[in-house]
């Protein structure tokens, strides 16, 4: 009787631990979306501010021209200057608003995908660019401009939200653990289709690398070398689960101290077509 009760209690405890782990993973997902929101909010401030400045200048010029017309003192030279100034300000306004719209659309696409598990068609290169754009603020702190190498018109049918969370976690891992200085940092994302039809993605940084002891445990849930800095130890565990469970692939990591880190992800994927017009169908 006591043994049966002990087994029941152990099962209940295990169930609670699984629930807690899932809650922490969901919390980590929300944290990533929070990072995206904060980054986009900071990035969008500049184009919105400049758009307002251009709009204010247009309004002021319009009022001056209106007053001159009402008073019958409008000169040809003044009107020509008004047209010239308006053209410049309209161009600036359009440029900055397009930039703001680009940031908003990028955030919407990435945030929606991160919060859902829908399978759809997407252009891999463009989508990776969108994810990196949403992380632009974090990357700017380290003066990193990631380089994406691969077929720019490759269309996949898969789970873009998983790709987004994988890349986001890998980038944040490089920034938080790999880069100890803020100069001459490098991130390269290279992908190709293997002879067996699988997609291979290599993510490389030139950070400080890691020891064999750390390398052996990087995919363990809650394992972190930055606990004092608020590290949760869930980032690479989430990456591993997304690759192996959601995308049914594999991931390996190679690293040595002072020689950077490379993650190689191999995924079975469905290649749709190589035409942009078919994306989203």
PDB file of C-alpha atoms in Angstrom:
ATOM      1  CA  UNK A   1       0.000   0.000   0.000  1.00  0.00           C
ATOM      2  CA  UNK A   2       2.782   2.401   0.936  1.00  0.00           C
ATOM      3  CA  UNK A   3       4.683   1.486  -2.239  1.00  0.00           C
ATOM      4  CA  UNK A   4       1.628   2.187  -4.386  1.00  0.00           C
ATOM      5  CA  UNK A   5       1.143   5.539  -2.657  1.00  0.00           C
ATOM      6  CA  UNK A   6       4.796   6.423  -3.206  1.00  0.00           C
ATOM      7  CA  UNK A   7       4.522   5.554  -6.905  1.00  0.00           C
ATOM      8  CA  UNK A   8       1.385   7.677  -7.207  1.00  0.00           C
ATOM      9  CA  UNK A   9       3.108  10.618  -5.529  1.00  0.00           C
ATOM     10  CA  UNK A  10       6.124  10.265  -7.825  1.00  0.00           C
ATOM     11  CA  UNK A  11       3.872  10.225 -10.883  1.00  0.00           C
ATOM     12  CA  UNK A  12       2.037  13.316  -9.642  1.00  0.00           C
ATOM     13  CA  UNK A  13       5.343  15.076  -8.979  1.00  0.00           C
ATOM     14  CA  UNK A  14       6.629  14.175 -12.434  1.00  0.00           C
ATOM     15  CA  UNK A  15       3.433  15.508 -14.011  1.00  0.00           C
ATOM     16  CA  UNK A  16       3.821  18.784 -12.140  1.00  0.00           C
ATOM     17  CA  UNK A  17       7.465  19.080 -13.207  1.00  0.00           C
ATOM     18  CA  UNK A  18       6.507  18.552 -16.855  1.00  0.00           C
ATOM     19  CA  UNK A  19       3.841  21.252 -16.534  1.00  0.00           C
ATOM     20  CA  UNK A  20       6.324  23.635 -14.930  1.00  0.00           C
ATOM     21  CA  UNK A  21       8.860  23.012 -17.678  1.00  0.00           C
ATOM     22  CA  UNK A  22       6.236  23.675 -20.354  1.00  0.00           C
ATOM     23  CA  UNK A  23       5.214  26.884 -18.595  1.00  0.00           C
ATOM     24  CA  UNK A  24       8.839  28.029 -18.511  1.00  0.00           C
ATOM     25  CA  UNK A  25       9.228  27.268 -22.205  1.00  0.00           C
ATOM     26  CA  UNK A  26       6.063  29.246 -22.989  1.00  0.00           C
ATOM     27  CA  UNK A  27       7.415  32.060 -20.822  1.00  0.00           C
ATOM     28  CA  UNK A  28      10.629  32.008 -22.842  1.00  0.00           C
ATOM     29  CA  UNK A  29       8.591  32.325 -26.058  1.00  0.00           C
ATOM     30  CA  UNK A  30       6.798  35.371 -24.657  1.00  0.00           C
ATOM     31  CA  UNK A  31      10.139  36.802 -23.576  1.00  0.00           C
ATOM     32  CA  UNK A  32      11.398  36.535 -27.157  1.00  0.00           C
ATOM     33  CA  UNK A  33       8.333  38.362 -28.463  1.00  0.00           C
ATOM     34  CA  UNK A  34       8.969  40.998 -25.792  1.00  0.00           C
ATOM     35  CA  UNK A  35      12.505  41.415 -27.124  1.00  0.00           C
ATOM     36  CA  UNK A  36      11.094  41.873 -30.631  1.00  0.00           C
ATOM     37  CA  UNK A  37       8.600  44.480 -29.418  1.00  0.00           C
ATOM     38  CA  UNK A  38      11.266  46.450 -27.547  1.00  0.00           C
ATOM     39  CA  UNK A  39      13.675  46.317 -30.471  1.00  0.00           C
ATOM     40  CA  UNK A  40      11.119  47.393 -33.064  1.00  0.00           C
ATOM     41  CA  UNK A  41       9.842  50.157 -30.756  1.00  0.00           C
ATOM     42  CA  UNK A  42      13.348  51.598 -30.523  1.00  0.00           C
ATOM     43  CA  UNK A  43      14.040  51.188 -34.228  1.00  0.00           C
ATOM     44  CA  UNK A  44      10.770  52.769 -35.313  1.00  0.00           C
ATOM     45  CA  UNK A  45      11.324  55.909 -33.225  1.00  0.00           C
ATOM     46  CA  UNK A  46      13.805  57.416 -35.712  1.00  0.00           C
ATOM     47  CA  UNK A  47      11.730  57.129 -38.925  1.00  0.00           C
ATOM     48  CA  UNK A  48       8.548  58.234 -37.152  1.00  0.00           C
ATOM     49  CA  UNK A  49      10.296  61.271 -35.639  1.00  0.00           C
ATOM     50  CA  UNK A  50      11.789  62.231 -39.002  1.00  0.00           C
ATOM     51  CA  UNK A  51       8.406  61.753 -40.676  1.00  0.00           C
ATOM     52  CA  UNK A  52       6.824  64.138 -38.181  1.00  0.00           C
ATOM     53  CA  UNK A  53       9.576  66.687 -38.817  1.00  0.00           C
ATOM     54  CA  UNK A  54       8.984  66.508 -42.576  1.00  0.00           C
ATOM     55  CA  UNK A  55       5.205  66.773 -42.084  1.00  0.00           C
ATOM     56  CA  UNK A  56       5.631  69.807 -39.800  1.00  0.00           C
ATOM     57  CA  UNK A  57       7.872  71.487 -42.378  1.00  0.00           C
ATOM     58  CA  UNK A  58       5.289  70.845 -45.095  1.00  0.00           C
ATOM     59  CA  UNK A  59       2.524  72.253 -42.933  1.00  0.00           C
ATOM     60  CA  UNK A  60       4.526  75.378 -42.124  1.00  0.00           C
ATOM     61  CA  UNK A  61       5.387  75.994 -45.777  1.00  0.00           C
ATOM     62  CA  UNK A  62       1.752  75.450 -46.752  1.00  0.00           C
ATOM     63  CA  UNK A  63       0.561  78.011 -44.202  1.00  0.00           C
ATOM     64  CA  UNK A  64       3.073  80.605 -45.411  1.00  0.00           C
ATOM     65  CA  UNK A  65       2.046  80.137 -49.032  1.00  0.00           C
ATOM     66  CA  UNK A  66      -1.620  80.352 -48.059  1.00  0.00           C
ATOM     67  CA  UNK A  67      -1.066  83.621 -46.214  1.00  0.00           C
ATOM     68  CA  UNK A  68       0.883  85.071 -49.142  1.00  0.00           C
ATOM     69  CA  UNK A  69      -1.942  84.185 -51.538  1.00  0.00           C
ATOM     70  CA  UNK A  70      -4.581  85.726 -49.272  1.00  0.00           C
ATOM     71  CA  UNK A  71      -2.580  88.941 -49.050  1.00  0.00           C
ATOM     72  CA  UNK A  72      -1.897  88.960 -52.805  1.00  0.00           C
ATOM     73  CA  UNK A  73       1.855  89.111 -52.202  1.00  0.00           C
ATOM     74  CA  UNK A  74       2.812  85.701 -53.537  1.00  0.00           C
ATOM     75  CA  UNK A  75       5.854  85.983 -55.789  1.00  0.00           C
ATOM     76  CA  UNK A  76       6.878  83.500 -58.421  1.00  0.00           C
ATOM     77  CA  UNK A  77      10.265  82.935 -56.769  1.00  0.00           C
ATOM     78  CA  UNK A  78       8.606  82.247 -53.407  1.00  0.00           C
ATOM     79  CA  UNK A  79       6.216  79.753 -55.003  1.00  0.00           C
ATOM     80  CA  UNK A  80       9.078  78.014 -56.808  1.00  0.00           C
ATOM     81  CA  UNK A  81      10.971  77.715 -53.513  1.00  0.00           C
ATOM     82  CA  UNK A  82       7.825  76.309 -51.937  1.00  0.00           C
ATOM     83  CA  UNK A  83       7.510  73.676 -54.660  1.00  0.00           C
ATOM     84  CA  UNK A  84      11.168  72.749 -54.327  1.00  0.00           C
ATOM     85  CA  UNK A  85      11.001  72.497 -50.536  1.00  0.00           C
ATOM     86  CA  UNK A  86       7.747  70.544 -50.663  1.00  0.00           C
ATOM     87  CA  UNK A  87       9.229  68.044 -53.097  1.00  0.00           C
ATOM     88  CA  UNK A  88      12.159  67.427 -50.752  1.00  0.00           C
ATOM     89  CA  UNK A  89       9.963  67.067 -47.673  1.00  0.00           C
ATOM     90  CA  UNK A  90       7.460  64.796 -49.431  1.00  0.00           C
ATOM     91  CA  UNK A  91      10.335  62.583 -50.541  1.00  0.00           C
ATOM     92  CA  UNK A  92      11.701  62.453 -46.988  1.00  0.00           C
ATOM     93  CA  UNK A  93       8.262  61.772 -45.550  1.00  0.00           C
ATOM     94  CA  UNK A  94       7.679  58.921 -47.985  1.00  0.00           C
ATOM     95  CA  UNK A  95      11.130  57.441 -47.336  1.00  0.00           C
ATOM     96  CA  UNK A  96      10.793  57.447 -43.553  1.00  0.00           C
ATOM     97  CA  UNK A  97       7.214  56.155 -43.583  1.00  0.00           C
ATOM     98  CA  UNK A  98       8.249  53.289 -45.856  1.00  0.00           C
ATOM     99  CA  UNK A  99      11.032  52.476 -43.405  1.00  0.00           C
ATOM    100  CA  UNK A 100       8.572  52.481 -40.499  1.00  0.00           C
ATOM    101  CA  UNK A 101       6.165  50.288 -42.468  1.00  0.00           C
ATOM    102  CA  UNK A 102       8.997  47.864 -43.279  1.00  0.00           C
ATOM    103  CA  UNK A 103       9.786  47.502 -39.581  1.00  0.00           C
ATOM    104  CA  UNK A 104       6.133  47.040 -38.647  1.00  0.00           C
ATOM    105  CA  UNK A 105       5.504  44.439 -41.352  1.00  0.00           C
ATOM    106  CA  UNK A 106       8.648  42.556 -40.368  1.00  0.00           C
ATOM    107  CA  UNK A 107       7.606  42.518 -36.727  1.00  0.00           C
ATOM    108  CA  UNK A 108       4.057  41.420 -37.566  1.00  0.00           C
ATOM    109  CA  UNK A 109       5.244  38.539 -39.723  1.00  0.00           C
ATOM    110  CA  UNK A 110       7.796  37.288 -37.214  1.00  0.00           C
ATOM    111  CA  UNK A 111       5.656  37.838 -34.107  1.00  0.00           C
ATOM    112  CA  UNK A 112       2.620  36.081 -35.601  1.00  0.00           C
ATOM    113  CA  UNK A 113       4.742  33.151 -36.745  1.00  0.00           C
ATOM    114  CA  UNK A 114       6.419  32.871 -33.351  1.00  0.00           C
ATOM    115  CA  UNK A 115       3.057  32.683 -31.600  1.00  0.00           C
ATOM    116  CA  UNK A 116       1.575  30.088 -33.959  1.00  0.00           C
ATOM    117  CA  UNK A 117       2.536  26.717 -35.395  1.00  0.00           C
ATOM    118  CA  UNK A 118       1.004  27.054 -38.846  1.00  0.00           C
ATOM    119  CA  UNK A 119       2.613  25.364 -41.814  1.00  0.00           C
ATOM    120  CA  UNK A 120       2.854  27.529 -44.912  1.00  0.00           C
ATOM    121  CA  UNK A 121       4.983  28.396 -47.923  1.00  0.00           C
ATOM    122  CA  UNK A 122       7.722  30.985 -47.481  1.00  0.00           C
ATOM    123  CA  UNK A 123      10.895  32.196 -49.161  1.00  0.00           C
ATOM    124  CA  UNK A 124      13.650  31.110 -46.804  1.00  0.00           C
ATOM    125  CA  UNK A 125      16.111  33.916 -47.599  1.00  0.00           C
ATOM    126  CA  UNK A 126      13.533  36.692 -47.259  1.00  0.00           C
ATOM    127  CA  UNK A 127      12.149  35.224 -44.063  1.00  0.00           C
ATOM    128  CA  UNK A 128      15.573  34.936 -42.431  1.00  0.00           C
ATOM    129  CA  UNK A 129      16.156  38.577 -43.380  1.00  0.00           C
ATOM    130  CA  UNK A 130      12.897  39.533 -41.664  1.00  0.00           C
ATOM    131  CA  UNK A 131      13.895  37.736 -38.482  1.00  0.00           C
ATOM    132  CA  UNK A 132      17.278  39.478 -38.437  1.00  0.00           C
ATOM    133  CA  UNK A 133      15.596  42.821 -39.077  1.00  0.00           C
ATOM    134  CA  UNK A 134      13.444  42.267 -35.995  1.00  0.00           C
ATOM    135  CA  UNK A 135      16.678  41.717 -34.015  1.00  0.00           C
ATOM    136  CA  UNK A 136      18.412  44.754 -35.471  1.00  0.00           C
ATOM    137  CA  UNK A 137      18.483  46.656 -32.194  1.00  0.00           C
ATOM    138  CA  UNK A 138      20.146  43.796 -30.301  1.00  0.00           C
ATOM    139  CA  UNK A 139      22.642  43.282 -33.129  1.00  0.00           C
ATOM    140  CA  UNK A 140      23.508  46.984 -33.272  1.00  0.00           C
ATOM    141  CA  UNK A 141      24.838  46.848 -29.709  1.00  0.00           C
ATOM    142  CA  UNK A 142      27.584  44.541 -30.966  1.00  0.00           C
ATOM    143  CA  UNK A 143      28.021  46.098 -34.409  1.00  0.00           C
ATOM    144  CA  UNK A 144      27.130  42.763 -36.016  1.00  0.00           C
ATOM    145  CA  UNK A 145      25.744  42.527 -39.539  1.00  0.00           C
ATOM    146  CA  UNK A 146      24.865  38.868 -40.130  1.00  0.00           C
ATOM    147  CA  UNK A 147      25.569  37.459 -43.569  1.00  0.00           C
ATOM    148  CA  UNK A 148      23.027  35.097 -45.144  1.00  0.00           C
ATOM    149  CA  UNK A 149      24.277  32.806 -47.906  1.00  0.00           C
ATOM    150  CA  UNK A 150      21.984  30.610 -49.976  1.00  0.00           C
ATOM    151  CA  UNK A 151      19.474  30.417 -52.822  1.00  0.00           C
ATOM    152  CA  UNK A 152      17.506  33.670 -52.603  1.00  0.00           C
ATOM    153  CA  UNK A 153      14.398  32.265 -54.294  1.00  0.00           C
ATOM    154  CA  UNK A 154      14.160  28.929 -52.499  1.00  0.00           C
ATOM    155  CA  UNK A 155      10.548  28.413 -51.381  1.00  0.00           C
ATOM    156  CA  UNK A 156       9.831  25.932 -48.598  1.00  0.00           C
ATOM    157  CA  UNK A 157       6.663  24.537 -47.105  1.00  0.00           C
ATOM    158  CA  UNK A 158       7.309  24.240 -43.394  1.00  0.00           C
ATOM    159  CA  UNK A 159       6.792  25.994 -40.061  1.00  0.00           C
ATOM    160  CA  UNK A 160       8.273  29.505 -40.321  1.00  0.00           C
ATOM    161  CA  UNK A 161       7.560  30.170 -36.650  1.00  0.00           C
ATOM    162  CA  UNK A 162       9.978  27.404 -35.716  1.00  0.00           C
ATOM    163  CA  UNK A 163      12.628  28.810 -38.059  1.00  0.00           C
ATOM    164  CA  UNK A 164      12.121  32.216 -36.450  1.00  0.00           C
ATOM    165  CA  UNK A 165      12.507  30.953 -32.891  1.00  0.00           C
ATOM    166  CA  UNK A 166      15.533  28.850 -33.824  1.00  0.00           C
ATOM    167  CA  UNK A 167      17.366  31.760 -35.449  1.00  0.00           C
ATOM    168  CA  UNK A 168      16.344  34.192 -32.700  1.00  0.00           C
ATOM    169  CA  UNK A 169      17.695  31.900 -29.991  1.00  0.00           C
ATOM    170  CA  UNK A 170      20.932  31.232 -31.862  1.00  0.00           C
ATOM    171  CA  UNK A 171      21.547  34.947 -32.399  1.00  0.00           C
ATOM    172  CA  UNK A 172      20.776  35.798 -28.770  1.00  0.00           C
ATOM    173  CA  UNK A 173      23.048  32.961 -27.674  1.00  0.00           C
ATOM    174  CA  UNK A 174      25.903  34.450 -29.714  1.00  0.00           C
ATOM    175  CA  UNK A 175      25.301  37.926 -28.316  1.00  0.00           C
ATOM    176  CA  UNK A 176      24.928  36.836 -24.702  1.00  0.00           C
ATOM    177  CA  UNK A 177      27.574  34.127 -24.521  1.00  0.00           C
ATOM    178  CA  UNK A 178      29.797  34.226 -27.583  1.00  0.00           C
ATOM    179  CA  UNK A 179      30.727  37.871 -27.954  1.00  0.00           C
ATOM    180  CA  UNK A 180      32.697  39.250 -25.037  1.00  0.00           C
ATOM    181  CA  UNK A 181      33.754  42.387 -26.897  1.00  0.00           C
ATOM    182  CA  UNK A 182      31.759  44.616 -29.232  1.00  0.00           C
ATOM    183  CA  UNK A 183      34.198  44.791 -32.130  1.00  0.00           C
ATOM    184  CA  UNK A 184      34.838  42.640 -35.226  1.00  0.00           C
ATOM    185  CA  UNK A 185      31.991  40.232 -34.530  1.00  0.00           C
ATOM    186  CA  UNK A 186      30.659  37.943 -37.234  1.00  0.00           C
ATOM    187  CA  UNK A 187      27.567  35.801 -37.753  1.00  0.00           C
ATOM    188  CA  UNK A 188      27.129  33.766 -40.941  1.00  0.00           C
ATOM    189  CA  UNK A 189      23.993  31.795 -41.817  1.00  0.00           C
ATOM    190  CA  UNK A 190      24.496  29.508 -44.795  1.00  0.00           C
ATOM    191  CA  UNK A 191      21.993  27.034 -46.197  1.00  0.00           C
ATOM    192  CA  UNK A 192      21.823  24.573 -49.077  1.00  0.00           C
ATOM    193  CA  UNK A 193      19.896  21.550 -50.302  1.00  0.00           C
ATOM    194  CA  UNK A 194      21.833  18.312 -49.829  1.00  0.00           C
ATOM    195  CA  UNK A 195      21.962  15.493 -52.381  1.00  0.00           C
ATOM    196  CA  UNK A 196      19.291  13.589 -50.434  1.00  0.00           C
ATOM    197  CA  UNK A 197      16.904  16.565 -50.644  1.00  0.00           C
ATOM    198  CA  UNK A 198      17.278  17.687 -47.051  1.00  0.00           C
ATOM    199  CA  UNK A 199      17.907  21.286 -46.063  1.00  0.00           C
ATOM    200  CA  UNK A 200      21.151  21.999 -44.244  1.00  0.00           C
ATOM    201  CA  UNK A 201      21.587  25.247 -42.337  1.00  0.00           C
ATOM    202  CA  UNK A 202      24.904  26.235 -40.819  1.00  0.00           C
ATOM    203  CA  UNK A 203      24.978  28.998 -38.243  1.00  0.00           C
ATOM    204  CA  UNK A 204      28.484  30.244 -37.416  1.00  0.00           C
ATOM    205  CA  UNK A 205      29.842  32.940 -35.137  1.00  0.00           C
ATOM    206  CA  UNK A 206      33.414  33.983 -34.390  1.00  0.00           C
ATOM    207  CA  UNK A 207      32.850  34.314 -30.658  1.00  0.00           C
ATOM    208  CA  UNK A 208      34.819  32.939 -27.742  1.00  0.00           C
ATOM    209  CA  UNK A 209      33.659  29.368 -28.321  1.00  0.00           C
ATOM    210  CA  UNK A 210      33.218  26.899 -25.484  1.00  0.00           C
ATOM    211  CA  UNK A 211      34.969  24.095 -23.674  1.00  0.00           C
ATOM    212  CA  UNK A 212      34.196  20.401 -24.158  1.00  0.00           C
ATOM    213  CA  UNK A 213      32.470  20.321 -20.780  1.00  0.00           C
ATOM    214  CA  UNK A 214      30.108  23.145 -21.729  1.00  0.00           C
ATOM    215  CA  UNK A 215      29.612  21.789 -25.255  1.00  0.00           C
ATOM    216  CA  UNK A 216      28.436  18.452 -23.858  1.00  0.00           C
ATOM    217  CA  UNK A 217      25.580  20.122 -21.956  1.00  0.00           C
ATOM    218  CA  UNK A 218      24.434  23.034 -24.120  1.00  0.00           C
ATOM    219  CA  UNK A 219      21.125  21.423 -25.130  1.00  0.00           C
ATOM    220  CA  UNK A 220      20.186  20.487 -21.566  1.00  0.00           C
ATOM    221  CA  UNK A 221      17.153  22.386 -20.228  1.00  0.00           C
ATOM    222  CA  UNK A 222      18.080  25.038 -17.643  1.00  0.00           C
ATOM    223  CA  UNK A 223      21.828  24.626 -18.175  1.00  0.00           C
ATOM    224  CA  UNK A 224      23.468  28.043 -18.434  1.00  0.00           C
ATOM    225  CA  UNK A 225      26.871  29.600 -17.920  1.00  0.00           C
ATOM    226  CA  UNK A 226      25.306  33.027 -17.396  1.00  0.00           C
ATOM    227  CA  UNK A 227      22.940  32.478 -14.496  1.00  0.00           C
ATOM    228  CA  UNK A 228      24.337  35.542 -12.736  1.00  0.00           C
ATOM    229  CA  UNK A 229      23.303  37.612 -15.768  1.00  0.00           C
ATOM    230  CA  UNK A 230      19.759  36.298 -15.837  1.00  0.00           C
ATOM    231  CA  UNK A 231      20.286  33.409 -18.251  1.00  0.00           C
ATOM    232  CA  UNK A 232      17.465  30.859 -18.130  1.00  0.00           C
ATOM    233  CA  UNK A 233      19.279  27.976 -19.797  1.00  0.00           C
ATOM    234  CA  UNK A 234      16.291  27.382 -22.078  1.00  0.00           C
ATOM    235  CA  UNK A 235      17.403  29.014 -25.336  1.00  0.00           C
ATOM    236  CA  UNK A 236      19.379  26.168 -26.896  1.00  0.00           C
ATOM    237  CA  UNK A 237      17.088  23.580 -25.324  1.00  0.00           C
ATOM    238  CA  UNK A 238      14.196  25.208 -27.189  1.00  0.00           C
ATOM    239  CA  UNK A 239      16.272  25.167 -30.384  1.00  0.00           C
ATOM    240  CA  UNK A 240      16.983  21.455 -29.940  1.00  0.00           C
ATOM    241  CA  UNK A 241      13.325  20.608 -29.327  1.00  0.00           C
ATOM    242  CA  UNK A 242      12.126  22.671 -32.287  1.00  0.00           C
ATOM    243  CA  UNK A 243      14.640  21.049 -34.636  1.00  0.00           C
ATOM    244  CA  UNK A 244      14.133  17.469 -33.487  1.00  0.00           C
ATOM    245  CA  UNK A 245      10.454  17.462 -32.502  1.00  0.00           C
ATOM    246  CA  UNK A 246       8.659  20.107 -34.567  1.00  0.00           C
ATOM    247  CA  UNK A 247      10.813  19.937 -37.703  1.00  0.00           C
ATOM    248  CA  UNK A 248      11.893  16.266 -37.370  1.00  0.00           C
ATOM    249  CA  UNK A 249      15.535  17.099 -38.045  1.00  0.00           C
ATOM    250  CA  UNK A 250      18.890  16.986 -36.301  1.00  0.00           C
ATOM    251  CA  UNK A 251      21.307  19.537 -34.882  1.00  0.00           C
ATOM    252  CA  UNK A 252      24.957  19.276 -33.902  1.00  0.00           C
ATOM    253  CA  UNK A 253      27.274  21.866 -32.425  1.00  0.00           C
ATOM    254  CA  UNK A 254      31.018  22.226 -32.918  1.00  0.00           C
ATOM    255  CA  UNK A 255      33.084  24.630 -30.880  1.00  0.00           C
ATOM    256  CA  UNK A 256      36.499  25.218 -29.366  1.00  0.00           C
ATOM    257  CA  UNK A 257      37.659  27.934 -26.995  1.00  0.00           C
ATOM    258  CA  UNK A 258      38.600  31.098 -28.924  1.00  0.00           C
ATOM    259  CA  UNK A 259      37.539  29.544 -32.253  1.00  0.00           C
ATOM    260  CA  UNK A 260      33.858  30.381 -32.457  1.00  0.00           C
ATOM    261  CA  UNK A 261      30.842  28.098 -32.630  1.00  0.00           C
ATOM    262  CA  UNK A 262      29.054  26.332 -35.480  1.00  0.00           C
ATOM    263  CA  UNK A 263      25.564  24.833 -35.359  1.00  0.00           C
ATOM    264  CA  UNK A 264      24.659  22.498 -38.220  1.00  0.00           C
ATOM    265  CA  UNK A 265      20.951  21.823 -38.657  1.00  0.00           C
ATOM    266  CA  UNK A 266      19.668  19.206 -41.097  1.00  0.00           C
ATOM    267  CA  UNK A 267      15.948  19.153 -41.871  1.00  0.00           C
ATOM    268  CA  UNK A 268      13.612  17.160 -44.089  1.00  0.00           C
ATOM    269  CA  UNK A 269      11.696  19.831 -45.988  1.00  0.00           C
ATOM    270  CA  UNK A 270       9.304  20.177 -48.859  1.00  0.00           C
ATOM    271  CA  UNK A 271      10.702  22.413 -51.579  1.00  0.00           C
ATOM    272  CA  UNK A 272       7.749  24.053 -53.274  1.00  0.00           C
ATOM    273  CA  UNK A 273       8.870  26.139 -56.249  1.00  0.00           C
ATOM    274  CA  UNK A 274      11.355  28.857 -57.045  1.00  0.00           C
ATOM    275  CA  UNK A 275       8.869  31.576 -57.944  1.00  0.00           C
ATOM    276  CA  UNK A 276       8.058  34.405 -55.568  1.00  0.00           C
ATOM    277  CA  UNK A 277       4.454  34.686 -56.763  1.00  0.00           C
ATOM    278  CA  UNK A 278       3.614  31.280 -55.297  1.00  0.00           C
ATOM    279  CA  UNK A 279       4.563  32.209 -51.743  1.00  0.00           C
ATOM    280  CA  UNK A 280       1.687  32.092 -49.294  1.00  0.00           C
ATOM    281  CA  UNK A 281      -0.467  29.864 -51.476  1.00  0.00           C
TER     282      UNK A 281
END
